[in-house]
Amino acid sequence: MTDMTAGAPAAKGGAQARLDAAGMDPRLYNEDQLPTTAAERTWDWLAIAALWVGMVVCIPTYLLASYLINSGMSWDQAVLTILAANAIVLIPMVLLGHAGTKYGIPFPVLLRSSFGPTGAKIPAVARGIVACGWFGIQTWVGGSAIFVILNTLTGGALAGEAMPILGISLGEFVCFLAFWGLHLYFITHGTESIRWLETYAAPFLLAMGLALLAWAWFAAGGFGPMLSNPSAFDPGQPQEGQFWMVFWPSLTGMIGFWATLALNIPDFTRHAKSQKDQFLGQLIGLPIPMALFAFIASAVTSATIVIYGEAIWDPIQLAERMGGVSIIIALFALIVATLTTNLAANVVAPSHGFSNLAPSRINLKRGGYITAGIGVAMFPWILIDHIGGWLIAYSALLGPIAGVMLADYYLLRKTRLDVTQLFRADGIYAGRNGTNWAGIGALVIGILPNLPGFLAGVGLTAGTAPVFATIYTYAWFVGLFVAGAAYLVLSKILGK
């Protein structure tokens, strides 16, 4: 059998008998989870950068700047906050991406090193459920764009009363399902079809963003009127001297936006040609495009105050106000942007996660169908109204998972894994009955400091002590470092 202990990829297809002979448990893998072969490592740094551009350019990213500006920041403070958050989250992205490139394994398989083959199902599904929520939200946004286009072309024929239980009109629901169905095509055709879409869509999306900025510049009469709104924290302004009180929770929330991908980035970097490609692709594709798109959102929205007399943050509403052929071009761009983001960020990870529950019965394609079903069931048109608090809430969960993984891979294992053992129920990573309790215990310990703040934040308790409210402000950081330290201590105690 091909040597897998040094990161060399294993053969697929006809290798089934040899894998079984090597002691790999057939219940712990399917074709989609085996290490990528040399022929499957086709992603250079341009492909990975394009992947990120395709994910970055989407409506929720556009709305991040509005969240910060509505909290009192000026456009430049909002852009710098988003840039700082993405520079921070880039660190675990690259570090965990290293494992994907070195060993060719997806996120759920890498989890087995620190949680065991059975225990790994818990963080994998937790990550997957979050992605299902985002999948639904993005699908609702794309369906809304389709609804606006069709409703405009038909003179408002699709407008109607909200249906019982669902709370949206029949036209909106049908357009949502149509966009949902488009995702099924790419789920059926696999990861390589997603790479193809991202590669060709990236330059188009960048061009559309710059075109929107140019339109705002001409219509508003230059950047002066567009970027003139002061910070609410400046001297003499309503929130004078309160910048840092707003900055830290905002930074945590912005980190939470991509903290999901920081975990399952091996799902993509396992296809990278080299470590240099995965590093440069992420460095170029994530922080700068995020900051650029935040600037475009801030500038264009400020321009709408000059052009229309009110701030219009929702790009779908803005396209409606622009009218004419512009609405179709703009909304087509939004549909493409939403599709590219959703497929890469919110389909691949949960598909692998659900597949990991029963690899012999659920492959990547079936995991994708499960993701699509749960995304609909979560009523995303309601969930979208709670994005701000949700970002911090789930960062309190994802930070500890990242902390355990980083501590395991870099400090405990020194980046050395025996990949064959990751597919064995009784291997060196099996722990006790398939669960590494050091990983599970560290995950719980990492979550506990943020639990009081989380319960208050989601409205399950009336409030919490100031100390826990402060800790929750830094939820991702606290969870990452506490869980990482706890994992190293528990691993030593338990001898794992």
mmCIF file of C-alpha atoms in Angstrom, residues 52-255:
data_model
loop_
_atom_site.group_PDB
_atom_site.id
_atom_site.type_symbol
_atom_site.label_atom_id
_atom_site.label_comp_id
_atom_site.label_asym_id
_atom_site.label_seq_id
_atom_site.Cartn_x
_atom_site.Cartn_y
_atom_site.Cartn_z
ATOM 1 C CA TRP A 52 -11.515 33.171 -1.362
ATOM 2 C CA VAL A 53 -12.591 36.020 -3.625
ATOM 3 C CA GLY A 54 -15.633 33.987 -4.585
ATOM 4 C CA MET A 55 -16.470 33.469 -0.911
ATOM 5 C CA VAL A 56 -15.713 37.026 0.204
ATOM 6 C CA VAL A 57 -17.912 38.787 -2.346
ATOM 7 C CA CYS A 58 -21.391 38.159 -0.973
ATOM 8 C CA ILE A 59 -24.225 40.086 0.598
ATOM 9 C CA PRO A 60 -23.518 39.155 4.264
ATOM 10 C CA THR A 61 -19.937 40.417 3.785
ATOM 11 C CA TYR A 62 -21.342 43.600 2.271
ATOM 12 C CA LEU A 63 -23.562 43.997 5.324
ATOM 13 C CA LEU A 64 -20.709 43.577 7.838
ATOM 14 C CA ALA A 65 -19.629 47.178 7.324
ATOM 15 C CA SER A 66 -23.209 48.321 7.997
ATOM 16 C CA TYR A 67 -23.181 46.432 11.292
ATOM 17 C CA LEU A 68 -20.048 48.317 12.351
ATOM 18 C CA ILE A 69 -21.103 51.728 11.065
ATOM 19 C CA ASN A 70 -24.497 51.397 12.707
ATOM 20 C CA SER A 71 -22.647 50.788 15.966
ATOM 21 C CA GLY A 72 -20.956 54.180 15.582
ATOM 22 C CA MET A 73 -17.801 53.585 13.537
ATOM 23 C CA SER A 74 -16.728 55.743 10.623
ATOM 24 C CA TRP A 75 -16.074 54.008 7.301
ATOM 25 C CA ASP A 76 -12.319 53.810 7.862
ATOM 26 C CA GLN A 77 -12.723 52.409 11.392
ATOM 27 C CA ALA A 78 -15.101 49.766 10.036
ATOM 28 C CA VAL A 79 -12.757 48.785 7.206
ATOM 29 C CA LEU A 80 -9.722 48.587 9.515
ATOM 30 C CA THR A 81 -11.675 46.487 12.031
ATOM 31 C CA ILE A 82 -12.642 44.035 9.303
ATOM 32 C CA LEU A 83 -9.051 43.973 7.979
ATOM 33 C CA ALA A 84 -7.672 43.304 11.479
ATOM 34 C CA ALA A 85 -10.171 40.510 12.123
ATOM 35 C CA ASN A 86 -9.317 38.761 8.888
ATOM 36 C CA ALA A 87 -5.588 39.144 9.438
ATOM 37 C CA ILE A 88 -6.086 37.397 12.801
ATOM 38 C CA VAL A 89 -8.305 34.598 11.478
ATOM 39 C CA LEU A 90 -5.836 34.077 8.617
ATOM 40 C CA ILE A 91 -3.361 32.641 11.165
ATOM 41 C CA PRO A 92 -5.390 29.527 12.093
ATOM 42 C CA MET A 93 -6.492 29.315 8.449
ATOM 43 C CA VAL A 94 -2.908 28.863 7.271
ATOM 44 C CA LEU A 95 -1.836 26.729 10.243
ATOM 45 C CA LEU A 96 -4.688 24.231 9.918
ATOM 46 C CA GLY A 97 -4.486 24.428 6.139
ATOM 47 C CA HIS A 98 -0.953 23.049 6.486
ATOM 48 C CA ALA A 99 -2.348 19.697 7.654
ATOM 49 C CA GLY A 100 -4.689 19.467 4.698
ATOM 50 C CA THR A 101 -1.895 20.068 2.215
ATOM 51 C CA LYS A 102 0.641 17.825 3.965
ATOM 52 C CA TYR A 103 -1.619 14.807 4.417
ATOM 53 C CA GLY A 104 -4.430 15.355 1.912
ATOM 54 C CA ILE A 105 -7.149 14.695 4.502
ATOM 55 C CA PRO A 106 -10.410 16.598 5.117
ATOM 56 C CA PHE A 107 -11.414 18.352 8.324
ATOM 57 C CA PRO A 108 -13.375 15.489 9.995
ATOM 58 C CA VAL A 109 -10.469 13.082 9.492
ATOM 59 C CA LEU A 110 -7.984 15.583 10.936
ATOM 60 C CA LEU A 111 -10.280 15.952 13.962
ATOM 61 C CA ARG A 112 -9.701 12.283 14.803
ATOM 62 C CA SER A 113 -6.154 13.080 15.879
ATOM 63 C CA SER A 114 -7.397 15.195 18.797
ATOM 64 C CA PHE A 115 -10.903 13.816 19.440
ATOM 65 C CA GLY A 116 -10.702 10.179 18.314
ATOM 66 C CA PRO A 117 -12.682 8.615 15.444
ATOM 67 C CA THR A 118 -15.924 8.585 17.449
ATOM 68 C CA GLY A 119 -15.373 11.784 19.430
ATOM 69 C CA ALA A 120 -14.569 13.692 16.220
ATOM 70 C CA LYS A 121 -18.218 13.416 15.198
ATOM 71 C CA ILE A 122 -19.194 15.990 17.860
ATOM 72 C CA PRO A 123 -17.127 18.984 16.627
ATOM 73 C CA ALA A 124 -17.637 17.959 12.986
ATOM 74 C CA VAL A 125 -21.427 18.059 13.334
ATOM 75 C CA ALA A 126 -21.276 21.249 15.439
ATOM 76 C CA ARG A 127 -19.354 22.911 12.609
ATOM 77 C CA GLY A 128 -21.806 21.437 10.125
ATOM 78 C CA ILE A 129 -24.916 22.779 11.848
ATOM 79 C CA VAL A 130 -23.488 26.304 11.826
ATOM 80 C CA ALA A 131 -22.788 25.931 8.106
ATOM 81 C CA CYS A 132 -26.356 24.724 7.505
ATOM 82 C CA GLY A 133 -27.617 27.957 9.053
ATOM 83 C CA TRP A 134 -25.376 30.026 6.805
ATOM 84 C CA PHE A 135 -26.328 27.883 3.807
ATOM 85 C CA GLY A 136 -29.981 28.702 4.411
ATOM 86 C CA ILE A 137 -29.291 32.419 4.875
ATOM 87 C CA GLN A 138 -27.237 32.672 1.688
ATOM 88 C CA THR A 139 -29.829 30.684 -0.251
ATOM 89 C CA TRP A 140 -32.551 33.012 0.985
ATOM 90 C CA VAL A 141 -30.496 36.036 -0.107
ATOM 91 C CA GLY A 142 -29.930 34.590 -3.588
ATOM 92 C CA GLY A 143 -33.583 33.618 -3.899
ATOM 93 C CA SER A 144 -34.547 37.168 -2.914
ATOM 94 C CA ALA A 145 -32.415 38.528 -5.758
ATOM 95 C CA ILE A 146 -34.168 36.183 -8.212
ATOM 96 C CA PHE A 147 -37.541 37.292 -6.837
ATOM 97 C CA VAL A 148 -36.718 40.980 -7.332
ATOM 98 C CA ILE A 149 -35.590 40.393 -10.934
ATOM 99 C CA LEU A 150 -38.659 38.364 -11.884
ATOM 100 C CA ASN A 151 -41.039 40.617 -9.987
ATOM 101 C CA THR A 152 -39.604 43.654 -11.767
ATOM 102 C CA LEU A 153 -39.797 42.053 -15.219
ATOM 103 C CA THR A 154 -43.418 40.978 -14.616
ATOM 104 C CA GLY A 155 -44.559 44.318 -13.251
ATOM 105 C CA GLY A 156 -45.029 43.089 -9.699
ATOM 106 C CA ALA A 157 -46.964 39.934 -10.585
ATOM 107 C CA LEU A 158 -45.087 37.813 -8.032
ATOM 108 C CA ALA A 159 -45.921 39.993 -5.052
ATOM 109 C CA GLY A 160 -48.387 38.503 -2.613
ATOM 110 C CA GLU A 161 -49.435 38.002 0.978
ATOM 111 C CA ALA A 162 -47.279 36.052 3.419
ATOM 112 C CA MET A 163 -48.257 32.406 3.735
ATOM 113 C CA PRO A 164 -49.212 30.895 7.107
ATOM 114 C CA ILE A 165 -46.402 29.290 9.118
ATOM 115 C CA LEU A 166 -43.712 30.246 6.578
ATOM 116 C CA GLY A 167 -44.257 33.992 6.900
ATOM 117 C CA ILE A 168 -43.173 34.737 3.302
ATOM 118 C CA SER A 169 -45.110 34.979 0.041
ATOM 119 C CA LEU A 170 -45.500 32.109 -2.402
ATOM 120 C CA GLY A 171 -43.402 33.959 -4.994
ATOM 121 C CA GLU A 172 -40.557 34.453 -2.534
ATOM 122 C CA PHE A 173 -40.681 30.814 -1.481
ATOM 123 C CA VAL A 174 -40.650 29.518 -5.058
ATOM 124 C CA CYS A 175 -37.649 31.726 -5.939
ATOM 125 C CA PHE A 176 -35.894 30.511 -2.794
ATOM 126 C CA LEU A 177 -36.490 26.904 -3.828
ATOM 127 C CA ALA A 178 -35.285 27.633 -7.375
ATOM 128 C CA PHE A 179 -31.979 28.987 -6.081
ATOM 129 C CA TRP A 180 -31.791 26.086 -3.625
ATOM 130 C CA GLY A 181 -32.196 23.694 -6.540
ATOM 131 C CA LEU A 182 -29.281 25.320 -8.380
ATOM 132 C CA HIS A 183 -27.042 24.317 -5.481
ATOM 133 C CA LEU A 184 -28.050 20.698 -5.923
ATOM 134 C CA TYR A 185 -26.443 20.668 -9.387
ATOM 135 C CA PHE A 186 -23.028 21.547 -7.962
ATOM 136 C CA ILE A 187 -23.483 19.244 -4.980
ATOM 137 C CA THR A 188 -24.099 16.426 -7.442
ATOM 138 C CA HIS A 189 -20.990 17.234 -9.507
ATOM 139 C CA GLY A 190 -18.572 17.568 -6.588
ATOM 140 C CA THR A 191 -15.681 19.730 -5.390
ATOM 141 C CA GLU A 192 -13.994 20.144 -8.771
ATOM 142 C CA SER A 193 -17.119 21.771 -10.224
ATOM 143 C CA ILE A 194 -17.018 24.245 -7.332
ATOM 144 C CA ARG A 195 -13.359 25.063 -8.081
ATOM 145 C CA TRP A 196 -14.265 25.679 -11.727
ATOM 146 C CA LEU A 197 -17.089 28.030 -10.764
ATOM 147 C CA GLU A 198 -14.942 29.962 -8.262
ATOM 148 C CA THR A 199 -12.053 30.396 -10.724
ATOM 149 C CA TYR A 200 -14.199 31.918 -13.463
ATOM 150 C CA ALA A 201 -16.511 33.891 -11.183
ATOM 151 C CA ALA A 202 -13.776 35.669 -9.173
ATOM 152 C CA PRO A 203 -12.665 38.234 -11.799
ATOM 153 C CA PHE A 204 -16.291 38.882 -12.756
ATOM 154 C CA LEU A 205 -17.246 39.565 -9.138
ATOM 155 C CA LEU A 206 -14.297 41.905 -8.594
ATOM 156 C CA ALA A 207 -15.199 43.780 -11.766
ATOM 157 C CA MET A 208 -18.827 44.133 -10.640
ATOM 158 C CA GLY A 209 -17.751 45.457 -7.237
ATOM 159 C CA LEU A 210 -15.492 48.078 -8.805
ATOM 160 C CA ALA A 211 -18.212 48.985 -11.312
ATOM 161 C CA LEU A 212 -20.630 49.585 -8.422
ATOM 162 C CA LEU A 213 -18.036 51.794 -6.725
ATOM 163 C CA ALA A 214 -17.509 53.746 -9.962
ATOM 164 C CA TRP A 215 -21.266 54.267 -10.325
ATOM 165 C CA ALA A 216 -21.495 55.623 -6.782
ATOM 166 C CA TRP A 217 -18.488 57.902 -7.349
ATOM 167 C CA PHE A 218 -20.022 59.490 -10.453
ATOM 168 C CA ALA A 219 -23.549 59.706 -9.053
ATOM 169 C CA ALA A 220 -22.499 61.235 -5.729
ATOM 170 C CA GLY A 221 -19.901 63.618 -7.154
ATOM 171 C CA GLY A 222 -16.702 62.073 -5.792
ATOM 172 C CA PHE A 223 -15.369 60.483 -2.632
ATOM 173 C CA GLY A 224 -15.693 63.664 -0.572
ATOM 174 C CA PRO A 225 -19.482 63.496 -0.158
ATOM 175 C CA MET A 226 -19.359 59.688 -0.023
ATOM 176 C CA LEU A 227 -16.983 59.390 2.917
ATOM 177 C CA SER A 228 -17.839 62.433 5.001
ATOM 178 C CA ASN A 229 -19.782 60.820 7.868
ATOM 179 C CA PRO A 230 -17.786 61.177 11.140
ATOM 180 C CA SER A 231 -17.252 58.521 13.787
ATOM 181 C CA ALA A 232 -19.731 58.582 16.659
ATOM 182 C CA PHE A 233 -16.721 58.163 18.971
ATOM 183 C CA ASP A 234 -15.028 61.438 17.969
ATOM 184 C CA PRO A 235 -14.938 64.400 20.404
ATOM 185 C CA GLY A 236 -18.330 66.049 20.566
ATOM 186 C CA GLN A 237 -20.122 63.055 19.029
ATOM 187 C CA PRO A 238 -22.824 60.986 20.823
ATOM 188 C CA GLN A 239 -20.510 58.089 21.798
ATOM 189 C CA GLU A 240 -17.373 60.076 22.508
ATOM 190 C CA GLY A 241 -14.603 57.975 24.058
ATOM 191 C CA GLN A 242 -16.436 54.647 23.727
ATOM 192 C CA PHE A 243 -14.597 53.265 20.684
ATOM 193 C CA TRP A 244 -12.811 50.387 22.431
ATOM 194 C CA MET A 245 -16.013 49.261 24.142
ATOM 195 C CA VAL A 246 -17.477 48.714 20.685
ATOM 196 C CA PHE A 247 -14.289 47.623 18.912
ATOM 197 C CA TRP A 248 -13.531 44.431 20.866
ATOM 198 C CA PRO A 249 -16.918 42.706 20.572
ATOM 199 C CA SER A 250 -17.061 43.861 16.952
ATOM 200 C CA LEU A 251 -13.622 42.359 16.291
ATOM 201 C CA THR A 252 -14.741 39.083 17.866
ATOM 202 C CA GLY A 253 -17.868 39.075 15.711
ATOM 203 C CA MET A 254 -15.882 39.758 12.542
ATOM 204 C CA ILE A 255 -13.494 36.907 13.415
#
